[in-house]
């Protein structure tokens, strides 16, 4: 890892400068002192333009997500952890076993190098937890006032086991909708620190990898029609997306959707609907009715999905609508919002 | 592609709003009206969290790059074309045949939707030219003043043919250094429009896919020790990186490195060294001496590398230094710069 010619210092000061993105000596120092030691991967250490690894033949899942959450650190996580688990979860939602991740940073001139160090350390820990390797990356620096501290994109590749075919088009009337746990924590965690609010008890983000419960569902032979994690726009938006893309109607029981009391309270304070608040460690699974109970038991065996419940089913209609049956019997459309209640939540 | 319930308009005005990144109705409209029609790929149209495709077993190359070039459009290209060819070229530099790309956008509130449309159209054209499919993506929006119009990250996967093993560690004393064409065009093209300068003849970026000459070298049975495209920091930085990572010394003949007259003139005007100016369609190849002539002939058969030349060789030293033998016989170190002469060049 040490330079052959001379030790390369990180440069004057302890903040990111434009030159750290310039492909020269300072960029090499940034890689050697901060990024490579954190990720400590032999493929990354090869420092070639692309990482090369062996994969079994067959179906590969490939995904990407950008992360612009503000602030960079929040109760229960930070942008780095989010960037690893978010992309790992997108692979899992394709039924895949995540294997390799890339990380591309856009740093704003003036970012504290210590913040960058904390973020890449958090990414490395999250990757180890999720069982993936960060094998290739890129760093760019933009002028002060043209970014917002740090943005990161991760992309991921994973292996789809034989027989697994998870996608909206497979959702059918009669399918049962399972939810892996209570909703709304991530959005409220970010919002509370953004607004400088303290609640009686700190609400931590639910940010977590969903690899284990999904892998267990596959191993248990559950025919997973569709999976979706409940990020931007929350449960309601995810269900709407699936209803529209699968051309089906979905009915949900409001009383079946778990929301912890602290999130209910915060939502009342902010005027938010918890069904639209972002999560980073929750998902829905669409399965055939006769497999629903076994799927629930399988999910509940994993801490991240221990609160899994059945919340509704796919109806015979094909309008692409989601309806919510209220606690007192009434039914209302659970429509797509125009945007997100909380911008820059992930 | 049309919404089941009602046609979704793009929203008021013709600029990006925060809500376009919110995971709701406006984001769906942005995807349906701008992004999906441009890329028009069946995997993308599945609209699942990850794209799933078949790959042969064996070695896979995986890479990512972020693009923050300013301005978004320049002679010979734009950020979209750059984002496709740049990542395709990074795969090619691993000896791989590029197959699939992801695209992640960070849009600044206020970006003209027409600019976004032009950029994604350019990406789609570049992907078709390079023979890759854009199969998965993501869009985020940040507040006005927290971005700079549009940033994009692409990641790519490709297949490494059997027997190909391209990486810095394989570079050996005695290897010949081949350069695929004249250097310095991309940096000068971007700089001239950024500074509002017009030269007698417009200098266009060399932005191009390097897939064909690399594929031909592989097919011709050339044992490629290392390949590197000459982006940030130009030829000099690429050679320094390889010398440092391979723990070898490299000697280059200054007179052998082609630079067109317009680039020489612009570099004199700006006080730049063309050997450090970024390219987006040039690469160096390290091959065994006895294969050098055949490799050159193979490269020259492709328009993008028709100007290929031999520029130097790897020496027996192990200091990781690059020396330049001048036109009049003197020799000087060609060192890594601290940063890049031109920030935000890609």
XYZ file of C-alpha atoms in Angstrom:
692
model
C 0.000 0.000 0.000
C 2.934 2.338 0.543
C 4.144 4.447 -2.305
C 7.423 3.306 -3.832
C 9.003 6.704 -4.128
C 8.039 8.634 -1.039
C 5.282 8.653 1.518
C 2.509 10.741 0.014
C 0.809 12.982 2.565
C -2.893 13.629 2.282
C -2.198 17.265 1.553
C -2.490 20.447 3.574
C -5.436 20.749 5.910
C -7.949 18.129 6.830
C -10.588 18.796 4.217
C -11.193 17.598 0.676
C -9.729 19.797 -2.055
C -10.486 19.769 -5.773
C -7.065 18.220 -6.359
C -8.099 15.116 -4.401
C -10.227 14.240 -7.438
C -7.627 15.069 -10.037
C -6.058 11.702 -10.779
C -2.701 12.852 -9.415
C -0.660 12.550 -6.268
C -3.321 13.818 -3.849
C -5.930 11.444 -5.231
C -3.495 8.580 -4.815
C -2.923 9.695 -1.216
C -6.671 9.783 -0.556
C -6.985 6.238 -1.880
C -3.975 4.958 0.037
C -4.747 6.616 3.362
C -8.511 6.513 3.546
C -10.326 4.353 1.025
C -8.178 1.272 0.370
C -7.398 0.639 4.071
C -11.107 0.831 4.943
C -12.243 -1.637 2.299
C -9.070 -3.735 2.388
C -10.023 -6.003 -0.511
C -7.482 -7.792 -2.724
C -9.478 -7.039 -5.892
C -9.651 -3.360 -5.006
C -5.955 -3.385 -4.106
C -5.161 -4.471 -7.675
C -6.125 -0.871 -8.536
C -7.101 -1.624 -12.073
C -9.879 0.061 -14.015
C -12.199 -2.851 -13.329
C -12.387 -5.703 -10.847
C -12.347 -9.228 -12.294
C -13.778 -12.210 -10.421
C -15.216 -15.649 -11.076
C -18.952 -16.117 -11.254
C -20.964 -19.268 -11.793
C -22.838 -19.399 -15.084
C -26.523 -18.594 -14.942
C -28.604 -15.646 -13.911
C -26.936 -12.572 -12.499
C -28.761 -9.699 -10.798
C -27.405 -6.175 -11.304
C -28.608 -2.973 -9.687
C -27.572 0.556 -8.737
C -28.728 3.305 -6.386
C -27.563 6.799 -5.578
C -27.567 8.117 -2.021
C -28.057 11.808 -1.221
C -29.474 11.589 2.317
C -29.177 14.698 4.429
C -27.699 14.797 7.049
C -24.921 12.275 6.395
C -25.238 10.780 9.892
C -28.523 9.952 11.643
C -29.696 7.710 14.510
C -29.139 4.090 13.492
C -26.962 4.759 10.472
C -25.238 7.029 8.006
C -25.065 7.476 4.240
C -22.387 4.764 3.949
C -24.366 2.065 5.721
C -27.424 3.082 3.697
C -25.466 2.841 0.443
C -24.344 -0.713 1.185
C -27.576 -2.111 2.619
C -29.743 -0.273 0.077
C -28.021 -1.890 -2.874
C -27.656 -5.262 -1.163
C -31.405 -5.121 -0.502
C -32.207 -4.268 -4.117
C -30.317 -7.406 -5.159
C -32.132 -9.451 -2.523
C -35.433 -8.082 -3.856
C -34.523 -9.722 -7.181
C -34.167 -13.013 -5.314
C -30.387 -12.831 -5.680
C -27.593 -13.551 -3.253
C -25.521 -10.329 -3.259
C -21.811 -10.818 -3.959
C -19.905 -7.722 -5.137
C -20.419 -3.972 -4.797
C -18.919 -0.898 -6.426
C -18.731 2.493 -4.710
C -18.550 5.830 -6.532
C -18.147 9.003 -4.499
C -18.865 12.615 -5.405
C -17.178 14.727 -2.732
C -17.687 18.446 -2.264
C -14.594 20.550 -1.815
C -14.334 21.310 1.910
C -15.723 17.997 3.192
C -13.919 17.003 6.383
C -11.642 14.073 5.638
C -12.593 12.640 9.002
C -16.253 12.464 7.888
C -15.185 10.616 4.750
C -13.166 8.229 6.897
C -16.145 7.527 9.146
C -18.377 6.913 6.139
C -16.060 4.485 4.343
C -15.438 2.658 7.634
C -19.175 2.328 8.073
C -19.492 1.020 4.488
C -16.811 -1.586 5.123
C -18.561 -2.777 8.295
C -21.903 -2.939 6.504
C -20.374 -4.896 3.617
C -18.891 -7.414 6.056
C -22.252 -7.772 7.808
C -24.081 -8.303 4.522
C -21.456 -10.710 3.190
C -20.446 -8.679 0.138
C -17.090 -7.320 -1.037
C -16.577 -3.751 -2.286
C -14.266 -4.439 -5.225
C -14.188 -1.365 -7.454
C -14.787 2.336 -7.075
C -14.297 5.896 -8.154
C -13.911 9.305 -6.533
C -14.747 12.689 -8.005
C -14.522 16.094 -6.340
C -16.753 19.052 -7.214
C -16.276 22.708 -6.295
C -17.618 24.077 -3.039
C -21.295 24.929 -3.475
C -21.784 22.423 -6.310
C -22.446 19.399 -4.122
C -23.568 18.718 -0.559
C -20.708 17.114 1.329
C -20.850 13.628 -0.092
C -22.995 11.703 -2.537
C -22.379 8.037 -3.179
C -23.579 5.571 -5.780
C -23.249 1.872 -5.229
C -23.911 -0.815 -7.810
C -24.096 -4.503 -7.028
C -24.031 -7.906 -8.652
C -25.460 -11.083 -7.208
C -26.344 -14.614 -8.190
C -29.958 -15.662 -8.689
C -30.441 -19.271 -7.546
C -32.009 -21.663 -10.080
C -35.800 -21.640 -10.072
C -36.112 -18.210 -8.466
C -38.167 -15.766 -10.554
C -39.111 -12.655 -8.602
C -40.731 -9.765 -10.481
C -43.891 -7.667 -10.503
C -45.282 -9.441 -13.583
C -45.626 -12.676 -11.570
C -48.040 -11.170 -9.015
C -51.481 -12.829 -9.346
C -54.930 -12.342 -7.813
C -55.120 -14.408 -4.650
C -51.476 -13.738 -3.709
C -50.982 -12.850 -0.064
C -49.005 -9.723 0.906
C -46.536 -10.232 3.756
C -44.759 -7.330 5.481
C -41.473 -7.982 7.302
C -41.983 -5.627 10.267
C -43.148 -2.235 11.528
C -42.882 0.734 9.179
C -41.733 4.368 9.245
C -38.616 4.314 11.393
C -36.003 5.412 8.850
C -37.836 8.491 7.626
C -38.631 9.650 11.147
C -35.034 9.027 12.310
C -33.652 11.212 9.520
C -36.315 13.863 9.885
C -35.872 14.179 13.653
C -32.146 14.888 13.394
C -32.658 17.155 10.382
C -35.187 19.237 12.279
C -33.166 19.102 15.500
C -36.003 17.463 17.354
C -35.594 15.043 20.219
C -38.369 12.680 21.121
C -38.750 10.987 24.472
C -36.973 7.968 23.033
C -34.662 8.257 20.041
C -36.146 6.606 16.968
C -33.359 4.783 15.123
C -33.412 3.977 11.429
C -34.362 0.380 10.619
C -31.467 0.324 8.099
C -30.476 -3.360 7.790
C -29.587 -6.026 5.236
C -32.493 -8.222 4.113
C -30.306 -10.974 2.711
C -30.951 -13.550 5.429
C -34.750 -13.673 5.452
C -34.878 -13.620 1.636
C -32.269 -16.372 1.387
C -34.247 -18.398 3.926
C -37.469 -17.968 1.921
C -35.679 -19.220 -1.198
C -34.129 -22.129 0.696
C -37.532 -23.023 2.138
C -38.860 -23.432 -1.397
C -41.342 -20.543 -1.147
C -42.340 -19.458 -4.660
C -41.685 -15.726 -4.291
C -43.776 -13.897 -6.887
C -42.483 -10.450 -5.991
C -40.386 -8.774 -3.310
C -39.962 -5.034 -2.759
C -38.152 -3.050 -0.097
C -40.055 -0.060 1.259
C -37.688 2.851 0.685
C -38.663 6.234 -0.836
C -42.409 6.650 -0.553
C -42.714 3.821 1.969
C -45.121 0.894 1.991
C -47.894 2.700 0.139
C -45.697 3.703 -2.816
C -44.123 0.245 -3.107
C -47.554 -1.383 -3.241
C -48.740 1.148 -5.827
C -45.707 0.517 -8.028
C -46.307 -3.212 -7.947
C -50.065 -2.863 -8.534
C -49.420 -0.637 -11.565
C -46.626 -2.768 -13.023
C -48.374 -6.087 -12.359
C -51.754 -4.673 -13.475
C -53.546 -5.928 -10.382
C -55.463 -4.448 -7.444
C -54.213 -4.870 -3.886
C -56.187 -4.619 -0.646
C -54.447 -3.934 2.654
C -55.831 -4.087 6.201
C -54.818 -0.921 8.025
C -54.949 -2.624 11.432
C -52.493 -5.290 10.261
C -49.683 -2.835 9.459
C -47.430 -2.451 12.518
C -46.215 1.047 13.423
C -44.430 1.600 16.737
C -45.949 4.173 19.062
C -43.010 6.598 18.809
C -43.376 6.677 15.008
C -47.139 7.195 15.285
C -46.483 10.125 17.621
C -43.838 11.681 15.396
C -46.044 11.299 12.326
C -48.884 13.065 14.108
C -46.524 15.882 15.058
C -45.204 16.305 11.505
C -48.489 15.601 9.746
C -47.102 12.551 7.974
C -48.732 9.259 7.056
C -46.478 6.407 8.266
C -47.532 4.280 5.303
C -45.655 6.739 3.048
C -42.594 7.155 5.269
C -39.350 5.549 4.040
C -37.882 2.381 5.549
C -34.454 0.880 4.912
C -34.855 -2.556 6.438
C -38.401 -3.610 5.585
C -39.879 -5.454 2.621
C -43.095 -6.931 1.299
C -43.332 -10.419 -0.188
C -46.087 -11.618 -2.536
C -46.642 -15.362 -2.216
C -49.361 -17.894 -3.022
C -51.988 -18.167 -0.313
C -51.143 -21.771 0.570
C -47.504 -20.882 1.220
C -48.213 -17.762 3.280
C -48.051 -19.296 6.754
C -44.819 -21.144 6.058
C -43.307 -17.998 4.530
C -44.250 -15.994 7.637
C -42.657 -18.564 9.941
C -39.508 -18.519 7.813
C -39.277 -14.722 7.895
C -39.900 -14.512 11.641
C -36.929 -16.786 12.320
C -34.618 -13.880 11.371
C -34.225 -10.896 13.726
C -34.593 -8.349 10.909
C -38.005 -9.831 9.988
C -39.117 -11.116 13.390
C -42.155 -8.851 13.245
C -43.395 -10.207 9.914
C -47.161 -10.143 9.401
C -49.795 -10.749 6.748
C -51.271 -7.401 5.716
C -53.492 -8.071 2.701
C -53.977 -9.788 -0.625
C -54.112 -9.250 -4.357
C -57.654 -8.799 -5.652
C -59.182 -9.824 -8.962
C -59.306 -6.267 -10.397
C -56.803 -4.905 -12.879
C -56.991 -1.144 -12.316
C -53.622 -0.996 -10.588
C -55.111 0.449 -7.399
C -54.297 -0.162 -3.754
C -57.116 0.088 -1.219
C -56.792 0.292 2.537
C -59.503 -1.179 4.738
C -59.572 1.018 7.820
C -59.782 0.040 11.442
C -63.483 0.858 11.496
C -64.380 -0.901 8.280
C -64.268 1.914 5.721
C -62.149 1.530 2.604
C -60.051 4.205 0.897
C -57.631 4.425 -2.001
C -54.024 4.435 -0.981
C -52.807 6.501 -3.899
C -49.326 7.415 -5.131
C -48.295 10.788 -3.761
C -46.994 13.392 -6.157
C -43.507 13.330 -4.633
C -42.041 12.172 -1.339
C -43.215 13.647 1.945
C -39.573 13.977 2.985
C -37.033 14.862 0.305
C -33.515 13.403 0.388
C -34.385 10.598 2.743
C -31.947 8.150 1.135
C -45.449 2.067 -20.773
C -48.663 4.022 -20.207
C -50.043 4.321 -16.751
C -53.065 2.152 -16.089
C -55.085 4.695 -14.223
C -54.520 7.962 -15.974
C -51.872 9.583 -18.102
C -49.330 11.055 -15.694
C -48.075 14.460 -16.771
C -44.465 15.390 -16.113
C -45.610 18.090 -13.765
C -45.858 21.857 -14.013
C -43.036 23.661 -15.795
C -40.224 22.189 -17.767
C -37.608 21.857 -15.052
C -36.750 19.197 -12.507
C -38.396 19.598 -9.106
C -37.510 17.887 -5.836
C -40.653 15.799 -6.168
C -39.287 14.184 -9.354
C -36.929 12.270 -7.059
C -39.506 11.384 -4.448
C -40.586 7.906 -5.499
C -44.119 9.093 -6.236
C -46.232 10.080 -9.194
C -43.856 12.693 -10.625
C -40.914 10.326 -10.461
C -42.955 7.713 -12.283
C -43.793 10.323 -14.925
C -40.125 11.220 -15.331
C -39.287 7.560 -15.867
C -42.182 6.974 -18.265
C -41.758 10.095 -20.359
C -38.004 10.607 -20.441
C -35.851 7.765 -19.213
C -37.550 4.499 -20.185
C -38.365 5.620 -23.764
C -34.748 6.688 -24.315
C -33.196 3.438 -23.144
C -36.065 1.229 -24.355
C -34.713 -1.983 -22.867
C -36.925 -4.935 -21.876
C -34.936 -5.545 -18.663
C -35.277 -1.904 -17.670
C -38.958 -1.986 -18.590
C -39.487 -4.756 -16.018
C -38.989 -1.930 -13.501
C -37.814 -4.153 -10.731
C -35.217 -3.242 -8.130
C -32.541 -5.135 -10.039
C -32.076 -6.405 -13.577
C -31.610 -10.145 -14.009
C -29.846 -11.647 -17.025
C -27.955 -14.760 -18.063
C -24.183 -14.752 -18.011
C -21.768 -17.472 -18.968
C -19.782 -18.916 -16.097
C -16.241 -17.669 -15.698
C -14.611 -14.346 -15.130
C -16.709 -11.216 -14.939
C -15.335 -7.666 -14.991
C -17.141 -5.045 -12.894
C -16.423 -1.326 -12.736
C -17.943 2.059 -11.910
C -17.241 5.723 -12.607
C -18.877 8.993 -11.671
C -19.188 11.856 -14.140
C -19.220 15.485 -13.050
C -17.895 17.185 -16.210
C -18.671 20.875 -16.568
C -20.225 22.006 -18.880
C -22.633 19.149 -19.595
C -22.219 19.580 -23.373
C -18.923 20.138 -25.201
C -17.541 19.710 -28.733
C -17.567 16.032 -29.593
C -19.711 14.870 -26.717
C -21.672 15.416 -23.528
C -21.787 13.958 -20.026
C -24.068 11.132 -21.177
C -21.799 9.911 -23.960
C -18.846 10.204 -21.586
C -20.651 8.180 -18.914
C -21.308 5.315 -21.311
C -17.970 5.220 -23.127
C -15.983 5.865 -19.962
C -17.373 2.823 -18.199
C -17.344 0.679 -21.338
C -13.669 1.603 -21.715
C -12.866 0.715 -18.107
C -14.293 -2.753 -18.777
C -12.307 -3.019 -22.007
C -9.167 -2.040 -20.062
C -9.740 -5.181 -17.975
C -9.723 -7.182 -21.206
C -13.475 -7.700 -20.930
C -16.243 -7.527 -23.492
C -18.722 -5.020 -22.005
C -22.317 -6.261 -21.765
C -24.568 -4.405 -19.303
C -24.573 -0.906 -17.789
C -26.405 0.763 -14.922
C -27.089 4.495 -14.813
C -27.659 6.496 -11.611
C -28.553 10.179 -11.878
C -28.295 12.961 -9.316
C -30.334 15.851 -10.703
C -30.329 19.365 -9.307
C -33.688 21.004 -8.784
C -34.167 23.424 -11.681
C -32.397 21.342 -14.359
C -34.159 21.788 -17.692
C -36.013 18.595 -18.546
C -34.960 19.107 -22.137
C -31.299 18.892 -21.126
C -32.003 15.645 -19.305
C -33.774 14.334 -22.411
C -30.786 15.194 -24.614
C -28.397 13.509 -22.194
C -30.320 10.256 -21.868
C -30.801 10.162 -25.646
C -27.057 10.565 -26.063
C -26.470 7.762 -23.544
C -28.800 5.468 -25.451
C -27.002 6.178 -28.734
C -23.610 5.611 -27.127
C -24.768 2.337 -25.587
C -25.993 1.128 -29.003
C -22.667 2.107 -30.592
C -20.671 0.309 -27.890
C -22.901 -2.765 -27.978
C -24.083 -2.607 -24.374
C -27.545 -2.449 -22.792
C -28.493 -0.031 -19.996
C -30.586 -2.349 -17.838
C -31.002 -0.764 -14.411
C -30.888 2.711 -12.936
C -31.827 5.205 -10.297
C -32.722 8.893 -10.092
C -32.288 11.236 -7.158
C -33.009 14.959 -6.980
C -31.156 17.395 -4.693
C -32.156 20.943 -3.759
C -31.109 23.871 -5.903
C -27.558 24.874 -4.989
C -26.659 21.403 -3.684
C -25.671 19.926 -7.056
C -24.602 21.191 -10.468
C -27.285 20.347 -12.993
C -26.643 16.659 -13.429
C -24.171 14.091 -12.130
C -24.268 10.537 -13.362
C -22.670 7.299 -12.219
C -22.519 4.314 -14.496
C -21.418 0.831 -13.503
C -20.781 -1.961 -15.964
C -20.336 -5.692 -16.178
C -18.535 -7.567 -18.920
C -17.174 -10.983 -19.732
C -13.428 -11.656 -19.662
C -12.513 -14.180 -22.388
C -10.562 -17.254 -21.260
C -6.800 -16.738 -21.140
C -7.014 -12.945 -20.868
C -5.232 -11.571 -17.784
C -4.758 -7.816 -17.969
C -3.494 -5.983 -14.865
C -0.618 -3.773 -13.733
C 1.090 -6.597 -11.833
C 1.793 -8.395 -15.154
C 3.909 -5.557 -16.592
C 7.551 -6.711 -16.981
C 10.863 -5.114 -17.939
C 11.207 -5.354 -21.709
C 7.478 -4.788 -22.343
C 6.759 -2.322 -25.117
C 4.354 0.590 -24.533
C 1.868 1.201 -27.363
C -0.324 4.314 -27.540
C -3.562 4.198 -29.566
C -3.450 7.739 -31.014
C -2.780 11.439 -30.447
C -3.375 12.844 -26.974
C -4.972 15.879 -25.334
C -8.150 16.456 -27.336
C -10.799 15.843 -24.668
C -9.340 18.172 -22.061
C -8.833 20.974 -24.553
C -12.341 20.513 -26.001
C -13.910 20.890 -22.550
C -11.621 23.722 -21.514
C -12.222 25.740 -24.663
C -16.005 25.749 -24.224
C -15.683 26.326 -20.474
C -13.502 29.362 -21.046
C -15.595 30.541 -23.981
C -12.624 30.367 -26.323
C -12.817 29.605 -30.015
C -9.783 28.336 -31.849
C -9.307 28.526 -35.605
C -10.629 25.000 -35.833
C -12.854 23.511 -33.147
C -11.069 20.789 -31.205
C -13.526 17.968 -30.563
C -13.261 15.486 -27.709
C -11.833 12.106 -28.719
C -14.600 10.474 -26.631
C -15.095 7.003 -28.172
C -15.544 3.343 -27.250
C -12.335 1.295 -27.209
C -14.100 -2.054 -27.380
C -13.201 -2.904 -30.983
C -9.406 -2.499 -30.911
C -9.168 -4.273 -27.550
C -11.376 -7.113 -28.757
C -9.226 -7.401 -31.870
C -6.036 -7.585 -29.792
C -7.550 -10.385 -27.728
C -8.769 -12.203 -30.844
C -5.304 -11.856 -32.415
C -3.824 -13.727 -29.466
C -1.766 -10.783 -28.210
C -0.811 -11.393 -24.569
C -1.954 -8.074 -23.123
C -0.030 -7.453 -19.898
C -1.789 -4.197 -19.091
C -4.182 -1.729 -20.698
C -5.114 1.715 -19.399
C -7.252 4.487 -20.828
C -5.804 7.980 -20.517
C -8.519 9.913 -18.690
C -7.928 12.237 -15.686
C -4.272 13.224 -15.629
C -3.689 12.043 -19.194
C -0.915 9.821 -20.534
C 1.660 10.866 -17.937
C -0.554 10.027 -14.941
C -1.646 6.677 -16.412
C 1.981 5.656 -16.950
C 2.919 6.759 -13.439
C 0.058 4.767 -11.916
C 1.128 1.650 -13.764
C 4.824 2.152 -12.949
C 3.987 2.537 -9.254
C 1.552 -0.364 -9.086
C 3.716 -2.707 -11.188
C 6.919 -1.575 -9.394
C 8.751 -0.947 -12.681
C 10.360 2.005 -14.467
C 9.039 3.189 -17.831
C 10.871 5.215 -20.485
C 8.951 7.178 -23.113
C 10.228 8.929 -26.255
C 8.757 12.428 -26.338
C 8.983 12.599 -30.138
C 6.942 9.398 -30.490
C 3.856 10.778 -28.708
C 1.466 12.281 -31.262
C -0.236 15.580 -30.423
C -2.196 17.434 -33.127
C -1.104 20.972 -33.877
C -4.316 22.570 -32.586
C -3.861 20.867 -29.217
C -0.191 21.939 -29.079
C -1.285 25.524 -29.738
C -4.056 25.456 -27.137
C -1.729 23.918 -24.556
C 0.817 26.685 -25.162
C -1.926 29.274 -24.726
C -3.189 27.767 -21.448
C 0.222 26.752 -20.126
C -0.691 23.065 -20.101
C 1.385 19.983 -20.831
C -0.512 17.795 -23.332
C 0.909 14.663 -21.720
C -1.190 15.468 -18.627
C -4.365 16.486 -20.470
C -7.339 14.089 -20.264
C -8.431 11.888 -23.158
C -11.613 9.830 -23.461
C -10.800 7.625 -26.449
C -7.117 6.752 -26.066
C -5.314 3.929 -24.308
C -1.889 2.432 -23.757
C -1.145 -1.278 -24.124
C 1.805 -3.087 -22.531
C 2.850 -6.115 -24.590
C 5.901 -8.349 -24.999
C 8.427 -6.934 -27.412
C 8.073 -9.732 -29.963
C 4.316 -9.122 -30.227
C 4.537 -5.333 -30.518
C 4.460 -5.020 -34.304
C 1.543 -7.376 -34.706
C -0.323 -5.589 -31.902
C 0.245 -2.231 -33.614
C -1.084 -3.545 -36.931
C -4.125 -4.958 -35.152
C -4.862 -1.661 -33.418
C -4.406 0.400 -36.577
C -7.085 -1.625 -38.375
C -9.704 0.145 -36.221
C -10.578 3.809 -36.846
C -10.456 4.708 -33.145
C -6.852 3.435 -32.933
C -5.689 4.101 -36.492
C -2.958 6.394 -35.176
C -1.440 3.769 -32.868
C 2.316 4.065 -32.254
C 5.067 2.607 -30.124
C 6.128 5.213 -27.555
C 8.543 3.476 -25.173
C 9.345 0.453 -23.059
C 9.540 -0.866 -19.521
C 13.031 -0.645 -18.042
C 14.758 -2.936 -15.566
C 14.483 -0.491 -12.606
C 11.902 -0.812 -9.859
C 11.593 2.730 -8.536
C 8.167 3.250 -10.123
C 9.366 6.228 -12.156
C 8.511 7.352 -15.681
C 11.205 9.144 -17.677
C 10.720 11.103 -20.873
C 13.558 11.230 -23.418
C 13.239 14.635 -25.055
C 13.445 15.555 -28.706
C 17.012 16.759 -28.205
C 18.259 13.781 -26.211
C 17.855 14.997 -22.606
C 15.885 12.893 -20.141
C 13.513 14.121 -17.436
C 11.185 12.597 -14.886
C 7.568 12.636 -15.919
C 6.163 12.865 -12.396
C 2.653 12.603 -11.007
C 1.127 16.038 -10.619
C -0.409 16.986 -7.319
C -3.891 17.208 -8.814
C -5.341 17.600 -12.307
C -4.491 20.612 -14.426
C -8.186 20.889 -15.305
C -10.743 20.054 -12.604
C -14.055 18.373 -13.496
C -12.908 17.185 -16.889
C -14.938 13.956 -16.751
